[in-house]
PDB file of C-alpha atoms in Angstrom:
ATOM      1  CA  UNK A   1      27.154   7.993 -83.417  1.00 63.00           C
ATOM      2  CA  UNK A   2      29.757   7.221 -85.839  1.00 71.00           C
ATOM      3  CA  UNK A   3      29.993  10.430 -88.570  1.00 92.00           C
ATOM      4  CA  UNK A   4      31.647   7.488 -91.425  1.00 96.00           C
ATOM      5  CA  UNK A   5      30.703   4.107 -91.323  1.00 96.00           C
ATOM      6  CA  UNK A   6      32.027   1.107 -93.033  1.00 96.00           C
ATOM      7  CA  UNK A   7      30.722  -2.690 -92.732  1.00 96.00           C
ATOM      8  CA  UNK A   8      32.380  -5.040 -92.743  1.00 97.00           C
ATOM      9  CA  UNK A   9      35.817  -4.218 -90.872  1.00 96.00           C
ATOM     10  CA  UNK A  10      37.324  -7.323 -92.649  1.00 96.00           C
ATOM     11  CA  UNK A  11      36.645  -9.596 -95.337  1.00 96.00           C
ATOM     12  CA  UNK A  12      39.029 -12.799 -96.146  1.00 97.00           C
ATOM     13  CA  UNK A  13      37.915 -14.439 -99.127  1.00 96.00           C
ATOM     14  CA  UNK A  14      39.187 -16.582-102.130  1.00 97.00           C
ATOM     15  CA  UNK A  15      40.148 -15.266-105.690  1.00 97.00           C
ATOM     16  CA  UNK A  16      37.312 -15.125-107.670  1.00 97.00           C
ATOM     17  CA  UNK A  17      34.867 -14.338-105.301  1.00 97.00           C
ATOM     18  CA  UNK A  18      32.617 -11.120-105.484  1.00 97.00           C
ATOM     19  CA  UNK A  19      32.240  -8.854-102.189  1.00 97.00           C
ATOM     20  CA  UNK A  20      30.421  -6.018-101.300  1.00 97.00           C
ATOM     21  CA  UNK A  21      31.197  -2.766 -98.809  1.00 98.00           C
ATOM     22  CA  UNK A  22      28.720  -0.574 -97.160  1.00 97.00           C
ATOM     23  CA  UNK A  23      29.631   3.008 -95.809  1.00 97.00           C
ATOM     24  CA  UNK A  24      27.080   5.695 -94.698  1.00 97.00           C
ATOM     25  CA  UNK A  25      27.549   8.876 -93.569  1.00 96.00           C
ATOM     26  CA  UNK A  26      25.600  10.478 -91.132  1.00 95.00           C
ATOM     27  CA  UNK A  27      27.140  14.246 -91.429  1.00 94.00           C
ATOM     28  CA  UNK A  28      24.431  15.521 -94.009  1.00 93.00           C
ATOM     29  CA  UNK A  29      27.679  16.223 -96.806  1.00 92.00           C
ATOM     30  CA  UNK A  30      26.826  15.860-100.506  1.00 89.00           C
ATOM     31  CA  UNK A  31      30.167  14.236-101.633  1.00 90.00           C
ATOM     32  CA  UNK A  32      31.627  10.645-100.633  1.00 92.00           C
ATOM     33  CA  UNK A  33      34.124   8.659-102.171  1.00 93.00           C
ATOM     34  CA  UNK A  34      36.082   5.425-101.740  1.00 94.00           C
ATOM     35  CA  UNK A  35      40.143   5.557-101.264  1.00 94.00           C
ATOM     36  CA  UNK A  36      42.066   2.216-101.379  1.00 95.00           C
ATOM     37  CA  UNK A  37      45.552   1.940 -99.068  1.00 95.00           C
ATOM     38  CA  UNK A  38      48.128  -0.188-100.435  1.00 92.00           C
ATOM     39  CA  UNK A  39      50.258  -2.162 -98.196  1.00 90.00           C
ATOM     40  CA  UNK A  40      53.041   1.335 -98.176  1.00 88.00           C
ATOM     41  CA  UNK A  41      50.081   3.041 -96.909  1.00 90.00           C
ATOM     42  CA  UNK A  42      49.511   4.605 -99.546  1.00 91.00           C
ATOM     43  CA  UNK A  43      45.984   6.334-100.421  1.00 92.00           C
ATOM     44  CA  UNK A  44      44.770   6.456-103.888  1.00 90.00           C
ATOM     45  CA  UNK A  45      41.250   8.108-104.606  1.00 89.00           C
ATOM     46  CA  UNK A  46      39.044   4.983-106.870  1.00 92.00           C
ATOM     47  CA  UNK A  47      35.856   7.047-107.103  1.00 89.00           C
ATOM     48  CA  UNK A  48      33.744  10.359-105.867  1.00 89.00           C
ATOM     49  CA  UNK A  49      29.881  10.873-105.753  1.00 88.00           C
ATOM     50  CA  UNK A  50      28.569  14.170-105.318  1.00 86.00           C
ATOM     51  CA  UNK A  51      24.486  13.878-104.794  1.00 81.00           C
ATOM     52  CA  UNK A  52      24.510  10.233-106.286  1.00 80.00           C
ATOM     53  CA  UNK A  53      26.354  11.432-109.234  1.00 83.00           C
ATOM     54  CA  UNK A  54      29.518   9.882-109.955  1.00 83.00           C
ATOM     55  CA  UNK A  55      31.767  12.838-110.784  1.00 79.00           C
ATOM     56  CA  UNK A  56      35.540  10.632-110.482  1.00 75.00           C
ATOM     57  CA  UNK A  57      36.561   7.510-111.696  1.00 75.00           C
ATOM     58  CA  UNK A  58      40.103   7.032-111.517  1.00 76.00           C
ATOM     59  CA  UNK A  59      42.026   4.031-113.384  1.00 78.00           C
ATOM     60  CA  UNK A  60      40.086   1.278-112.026  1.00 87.00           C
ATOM     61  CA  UNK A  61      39.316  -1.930-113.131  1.00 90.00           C
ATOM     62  CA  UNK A  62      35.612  -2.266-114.021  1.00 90.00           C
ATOM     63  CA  UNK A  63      35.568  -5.110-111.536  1.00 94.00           C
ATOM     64  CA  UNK A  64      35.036  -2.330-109.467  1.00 94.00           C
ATOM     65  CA  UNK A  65      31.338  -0.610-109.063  1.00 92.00           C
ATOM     66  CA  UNK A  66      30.478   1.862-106.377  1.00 92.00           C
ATOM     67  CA  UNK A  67      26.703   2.520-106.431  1.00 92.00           C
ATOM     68  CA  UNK A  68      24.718   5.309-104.650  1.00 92.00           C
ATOM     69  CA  UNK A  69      21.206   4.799-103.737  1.00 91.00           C
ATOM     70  CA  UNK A  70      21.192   7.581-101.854  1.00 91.00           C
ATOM     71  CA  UNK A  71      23.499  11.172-100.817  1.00 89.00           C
ATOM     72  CA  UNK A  72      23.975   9.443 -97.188  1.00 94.00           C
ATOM     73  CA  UNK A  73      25.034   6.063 -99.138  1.00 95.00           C
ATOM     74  CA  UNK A  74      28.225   4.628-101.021  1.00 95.00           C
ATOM     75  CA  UNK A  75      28.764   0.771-101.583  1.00 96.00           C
ATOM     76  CA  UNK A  76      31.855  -0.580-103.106  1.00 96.00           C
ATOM     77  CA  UNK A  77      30.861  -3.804-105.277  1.00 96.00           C
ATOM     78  CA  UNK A  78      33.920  -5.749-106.473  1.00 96.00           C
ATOM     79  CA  UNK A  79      33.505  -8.780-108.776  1.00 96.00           C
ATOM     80  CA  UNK A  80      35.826 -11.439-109.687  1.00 97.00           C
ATOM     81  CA  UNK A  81      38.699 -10.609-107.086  1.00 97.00           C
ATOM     82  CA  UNK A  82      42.720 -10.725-107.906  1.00 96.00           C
ATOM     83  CA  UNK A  83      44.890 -11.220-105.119  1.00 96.00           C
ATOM     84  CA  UNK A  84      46.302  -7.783-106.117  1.00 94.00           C
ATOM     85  CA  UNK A  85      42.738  -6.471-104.504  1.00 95.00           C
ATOM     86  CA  UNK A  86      43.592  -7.061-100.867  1.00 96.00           C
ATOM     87  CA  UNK A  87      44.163  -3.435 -99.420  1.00 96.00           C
ATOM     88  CA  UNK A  88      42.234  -1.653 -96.921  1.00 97.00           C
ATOM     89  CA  UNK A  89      39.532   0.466 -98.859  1.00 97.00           C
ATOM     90  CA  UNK A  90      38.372   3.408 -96.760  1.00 97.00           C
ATOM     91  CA  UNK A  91      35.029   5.081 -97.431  1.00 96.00           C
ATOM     92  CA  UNK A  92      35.496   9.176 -96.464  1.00 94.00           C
ATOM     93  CA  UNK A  93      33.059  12.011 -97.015  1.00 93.00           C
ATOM     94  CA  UNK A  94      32.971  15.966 -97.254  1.00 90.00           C
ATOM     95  CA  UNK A  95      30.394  18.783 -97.441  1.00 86.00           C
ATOM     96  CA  UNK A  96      31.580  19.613-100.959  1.00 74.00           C
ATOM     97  CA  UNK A  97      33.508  17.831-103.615  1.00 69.00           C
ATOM     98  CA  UNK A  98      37.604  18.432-102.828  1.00 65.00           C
ATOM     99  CA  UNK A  99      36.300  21.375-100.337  1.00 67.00           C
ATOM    100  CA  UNK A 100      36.966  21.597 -96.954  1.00 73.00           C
ATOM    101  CA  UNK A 101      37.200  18.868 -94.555  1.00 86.00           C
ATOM    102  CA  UNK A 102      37.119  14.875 -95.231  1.00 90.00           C
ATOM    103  CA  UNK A 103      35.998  12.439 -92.783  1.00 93.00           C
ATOM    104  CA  UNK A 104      37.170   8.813 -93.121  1.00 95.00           C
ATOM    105  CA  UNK A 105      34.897   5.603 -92.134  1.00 96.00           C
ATOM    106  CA  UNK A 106      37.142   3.040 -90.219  1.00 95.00           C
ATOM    107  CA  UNK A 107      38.210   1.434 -93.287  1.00 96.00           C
ATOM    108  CA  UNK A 108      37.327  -2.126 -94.322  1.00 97.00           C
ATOM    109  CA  UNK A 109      40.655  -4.630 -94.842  1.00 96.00           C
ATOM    110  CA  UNK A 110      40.154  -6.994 -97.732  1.00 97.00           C
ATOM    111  CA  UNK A 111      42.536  -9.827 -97.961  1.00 96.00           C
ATOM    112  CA  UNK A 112      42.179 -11.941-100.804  1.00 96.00           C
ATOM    113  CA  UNK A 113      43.638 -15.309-100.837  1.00 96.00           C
TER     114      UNK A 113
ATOM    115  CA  UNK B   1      48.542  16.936-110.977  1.00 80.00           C
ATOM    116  CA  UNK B   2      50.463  18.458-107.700  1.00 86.00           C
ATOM    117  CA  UNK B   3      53.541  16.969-106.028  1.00 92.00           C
ATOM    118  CA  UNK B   4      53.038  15.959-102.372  1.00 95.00           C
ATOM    119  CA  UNK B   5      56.598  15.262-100.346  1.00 96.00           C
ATOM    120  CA  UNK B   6      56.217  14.760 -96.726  1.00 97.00           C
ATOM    121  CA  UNK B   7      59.472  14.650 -94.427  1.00 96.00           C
ATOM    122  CA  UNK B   8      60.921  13.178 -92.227  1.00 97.00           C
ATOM    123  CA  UNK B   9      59.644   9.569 -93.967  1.00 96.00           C
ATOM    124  CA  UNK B  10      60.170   8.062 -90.287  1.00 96.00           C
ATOM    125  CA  UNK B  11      60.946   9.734 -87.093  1.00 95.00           C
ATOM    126  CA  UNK B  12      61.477   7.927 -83.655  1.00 95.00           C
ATOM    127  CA  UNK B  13      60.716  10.337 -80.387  1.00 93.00           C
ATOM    128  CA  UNK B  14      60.991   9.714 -76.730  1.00 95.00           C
ATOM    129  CA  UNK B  15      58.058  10.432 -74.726  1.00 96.00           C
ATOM    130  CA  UNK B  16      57.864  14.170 -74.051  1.00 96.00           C
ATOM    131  CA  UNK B  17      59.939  15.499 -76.795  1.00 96.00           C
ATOM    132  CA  UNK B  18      58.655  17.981 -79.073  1.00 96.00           C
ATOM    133  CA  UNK B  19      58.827  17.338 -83.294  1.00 96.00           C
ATOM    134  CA  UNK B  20      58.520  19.341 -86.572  1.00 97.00           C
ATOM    135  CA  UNK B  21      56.870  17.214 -89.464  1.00 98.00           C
ATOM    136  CA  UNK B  22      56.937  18.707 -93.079  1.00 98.00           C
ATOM    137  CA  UNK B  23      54.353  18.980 -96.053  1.00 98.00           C
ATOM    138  CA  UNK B  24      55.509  20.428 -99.488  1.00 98.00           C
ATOM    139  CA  UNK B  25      53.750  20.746-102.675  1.00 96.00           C
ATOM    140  CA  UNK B  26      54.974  21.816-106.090  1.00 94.00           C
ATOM    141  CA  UNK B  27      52.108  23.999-107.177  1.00 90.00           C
ATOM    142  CA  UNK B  28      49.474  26.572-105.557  1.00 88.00           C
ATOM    143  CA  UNK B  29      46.537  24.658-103.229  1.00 89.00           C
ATOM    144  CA  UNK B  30      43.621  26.165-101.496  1.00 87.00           C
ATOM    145  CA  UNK B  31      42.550  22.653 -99.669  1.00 90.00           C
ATOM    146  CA  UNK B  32      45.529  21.326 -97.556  1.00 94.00           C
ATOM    147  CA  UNK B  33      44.933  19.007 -94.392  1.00 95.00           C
ATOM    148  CA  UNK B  34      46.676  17.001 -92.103  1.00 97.00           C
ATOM    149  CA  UNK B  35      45.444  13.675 -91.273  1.00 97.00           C
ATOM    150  CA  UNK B  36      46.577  11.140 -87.952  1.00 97.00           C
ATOM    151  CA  UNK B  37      46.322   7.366 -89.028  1.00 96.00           C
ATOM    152  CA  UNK B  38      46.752   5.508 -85.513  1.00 94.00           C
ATOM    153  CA  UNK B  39      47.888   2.294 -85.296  1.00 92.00           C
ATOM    154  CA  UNK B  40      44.543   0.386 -85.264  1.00 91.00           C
ATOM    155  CA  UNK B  41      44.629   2.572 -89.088  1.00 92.00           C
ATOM    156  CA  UNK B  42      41.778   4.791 -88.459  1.00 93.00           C
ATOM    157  CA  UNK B  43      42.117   7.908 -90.293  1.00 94.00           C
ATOM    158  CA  UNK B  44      41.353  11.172 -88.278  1.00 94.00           C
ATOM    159  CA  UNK B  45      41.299  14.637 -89.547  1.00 93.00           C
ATOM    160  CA  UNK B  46      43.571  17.227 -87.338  1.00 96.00           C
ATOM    161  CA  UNK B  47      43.594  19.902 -88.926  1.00 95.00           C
ATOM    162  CA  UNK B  48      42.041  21.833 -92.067  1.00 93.00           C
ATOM    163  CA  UNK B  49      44.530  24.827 -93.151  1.00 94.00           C
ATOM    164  CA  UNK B  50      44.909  26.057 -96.366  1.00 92.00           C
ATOM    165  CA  UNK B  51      46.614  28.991 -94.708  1.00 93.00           C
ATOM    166  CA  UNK B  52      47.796  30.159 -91.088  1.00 96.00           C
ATOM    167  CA  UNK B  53      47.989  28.649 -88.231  1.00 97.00           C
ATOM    168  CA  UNK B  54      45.917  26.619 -86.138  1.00 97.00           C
ATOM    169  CA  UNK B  55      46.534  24.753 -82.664  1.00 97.00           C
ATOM    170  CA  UNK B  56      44.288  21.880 -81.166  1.00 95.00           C
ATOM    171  CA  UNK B  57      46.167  21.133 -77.648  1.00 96.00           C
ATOM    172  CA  UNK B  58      49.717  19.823 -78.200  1.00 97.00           C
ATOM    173  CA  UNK B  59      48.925  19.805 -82.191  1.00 97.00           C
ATOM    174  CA  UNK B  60      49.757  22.881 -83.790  1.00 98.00           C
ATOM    175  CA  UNK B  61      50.060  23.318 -87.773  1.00 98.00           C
ATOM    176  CA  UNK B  62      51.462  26.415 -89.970  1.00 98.00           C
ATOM    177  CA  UNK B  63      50.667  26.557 -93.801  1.00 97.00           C
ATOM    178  CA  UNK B  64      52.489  29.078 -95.742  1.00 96.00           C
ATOM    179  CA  UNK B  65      50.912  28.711 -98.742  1.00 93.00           C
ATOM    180  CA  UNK B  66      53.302  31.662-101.266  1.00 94.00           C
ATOM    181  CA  UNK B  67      56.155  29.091 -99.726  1.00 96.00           C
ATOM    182  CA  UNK B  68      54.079  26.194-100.897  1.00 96.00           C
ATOM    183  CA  UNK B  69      55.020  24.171 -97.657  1.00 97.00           C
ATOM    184  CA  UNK B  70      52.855  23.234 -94.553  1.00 98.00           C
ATOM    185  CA  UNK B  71      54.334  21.898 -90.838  1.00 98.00           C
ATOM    186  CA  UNK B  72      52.625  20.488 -88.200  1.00 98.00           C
ATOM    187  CA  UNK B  73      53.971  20.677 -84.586  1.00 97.00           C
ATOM    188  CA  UNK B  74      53.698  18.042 -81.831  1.00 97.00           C
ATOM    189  CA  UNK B  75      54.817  19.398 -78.189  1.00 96.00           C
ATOM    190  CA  UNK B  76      55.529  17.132 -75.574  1.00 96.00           C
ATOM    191  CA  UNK B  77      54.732  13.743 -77.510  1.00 95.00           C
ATOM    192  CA  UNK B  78      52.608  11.010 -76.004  1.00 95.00           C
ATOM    193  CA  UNK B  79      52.833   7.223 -76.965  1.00 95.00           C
ATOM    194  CA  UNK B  80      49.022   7.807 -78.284  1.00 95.00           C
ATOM    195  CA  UNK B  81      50.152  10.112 -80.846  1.00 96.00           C
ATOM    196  CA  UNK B  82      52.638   7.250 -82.673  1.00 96.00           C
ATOM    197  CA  UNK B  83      50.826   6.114 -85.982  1.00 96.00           C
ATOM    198  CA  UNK B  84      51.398   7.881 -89.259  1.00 97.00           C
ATOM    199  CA  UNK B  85      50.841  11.595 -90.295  1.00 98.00           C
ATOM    200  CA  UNK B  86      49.579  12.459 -94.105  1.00 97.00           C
ATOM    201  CA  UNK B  87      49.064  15.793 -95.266  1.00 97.00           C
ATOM    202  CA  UNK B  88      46.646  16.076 -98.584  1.00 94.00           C
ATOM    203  CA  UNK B  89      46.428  19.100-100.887  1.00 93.00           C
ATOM    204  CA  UNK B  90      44.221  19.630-103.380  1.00 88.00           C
ATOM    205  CA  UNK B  91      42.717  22.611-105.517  1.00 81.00           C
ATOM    206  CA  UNK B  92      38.964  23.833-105.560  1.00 68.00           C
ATOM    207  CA  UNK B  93      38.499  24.058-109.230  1.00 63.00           C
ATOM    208  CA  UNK B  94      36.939  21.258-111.939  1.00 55.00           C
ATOM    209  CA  UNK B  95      37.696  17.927-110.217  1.00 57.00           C
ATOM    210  CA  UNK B  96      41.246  18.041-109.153  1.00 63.00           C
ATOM    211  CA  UNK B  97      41.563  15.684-106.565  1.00 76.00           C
ATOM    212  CA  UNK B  98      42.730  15.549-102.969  1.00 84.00           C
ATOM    213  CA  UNK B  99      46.472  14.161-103.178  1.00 89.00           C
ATOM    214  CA  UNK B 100      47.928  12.732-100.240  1.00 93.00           C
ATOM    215  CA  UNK B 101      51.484  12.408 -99.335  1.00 95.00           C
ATOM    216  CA  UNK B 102      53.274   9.759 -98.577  1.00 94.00           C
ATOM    217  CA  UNK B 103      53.234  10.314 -94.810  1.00 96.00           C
ATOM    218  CA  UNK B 104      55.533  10.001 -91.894  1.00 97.00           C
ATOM    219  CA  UNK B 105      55.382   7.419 -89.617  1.00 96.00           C
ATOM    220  CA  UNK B 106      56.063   8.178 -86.118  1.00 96.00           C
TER     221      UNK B 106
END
């Protein structure tokens, strides 16, 4: 059983499109959040939930809405999308906010054309 | 927020050597890990150490914490461990986030 899991893997769609990404986590921890990697590989932190709760919200365009129906559960919702969007947006979890160990879902590549 | 520099930014190894990658951060931490991207880009945790040392096989990883710097060890390096190493720090107080390095790709 995967621990983090992200659907889908990939996405290729046109500017202006909206897209959704799933990611549940299986390992019973209270806090997930969603990291995006640029194309330097570089990992920036968009949002945490603790419990549901949204507890981080980094600068992020509002086009951007993570919703949390449930502790095991953390969608990424992204309206109206820039070509500046495609990145590879990782889902990761961890028993408590910023405490102890993070486990990453595969990551899902968006490339926006 | 903290400083993350990781070094060397690139390092090339022939199969079997051993290598020394480095983590420092500008302020105190109390969460520092070391992550393994691979080159299919999945992210794997290796090693949780705020402090000490820890070894998982040929992995090995030091955090001196007072020196504010962290290394990780690989001994006798395998094409499967190529890919890119991060190491994140963060604090455990109000919502300071994880910050990750920039990483070195091996």
């Amino acid at each position: 059983d995967t621990a983090v899991s992200q659907t889908p893997k990939y996405l290729v769609t046109q500017m202006g499109n909206d897209k959704s990404i799933k990611c549940e986590q299986n390992l019973g921890h209270d806090t997930m959040y969603w990291y995006k990697q640029d194309s330097k590989k570089f990992l920036k932190i968009m949002f945490s939930y603790n419990n549901k709760e949204l507890i981080i919200n980094e600068t992020v365009p509002n086009r951007f809405s993570p919703k949390s129906p449930d502790k095991a559960h953390l969608n990424l919702h992204i309206n109206s999308l820039e070509l500046g969007d495609s990145a590879v947006y990782f889902c990761a979890s961890s028993q408590v906010t910023w405490t102890g160990e993070l486990f990453f879902g595969e990551g899902s590549r968006l490339t926006v054309l | 927020g903290i400083q993350v520099e990781q070094s060397p930014p690139d390092l090339i190894l022939q199969e079997g050597a051993n290598s020394t990658l480095r983590c420092n951060f500008s302020d105190s931490v109390n969460n520092l890990q070391w992550f393994h991207q691979n080159p299919w880009g999945q992210l794997i945790n290796l090693f949780y150490i705020p402090s000490g040392t820890k070894q998982n096989g040929r992995l090995s990883a030091t955090t001196v914490a007072t020196e504010r710097y962290s290394l990780l060890y690989i001994s006798s390096s395998q094409t499967t461990d190529s890919g890119v190493y991060f190491c994140a720090v963060g604090r455990d107080f109000g919502n300071e986030k994880l910050t990750f390095g920039t990483g070195t790709r091996l």
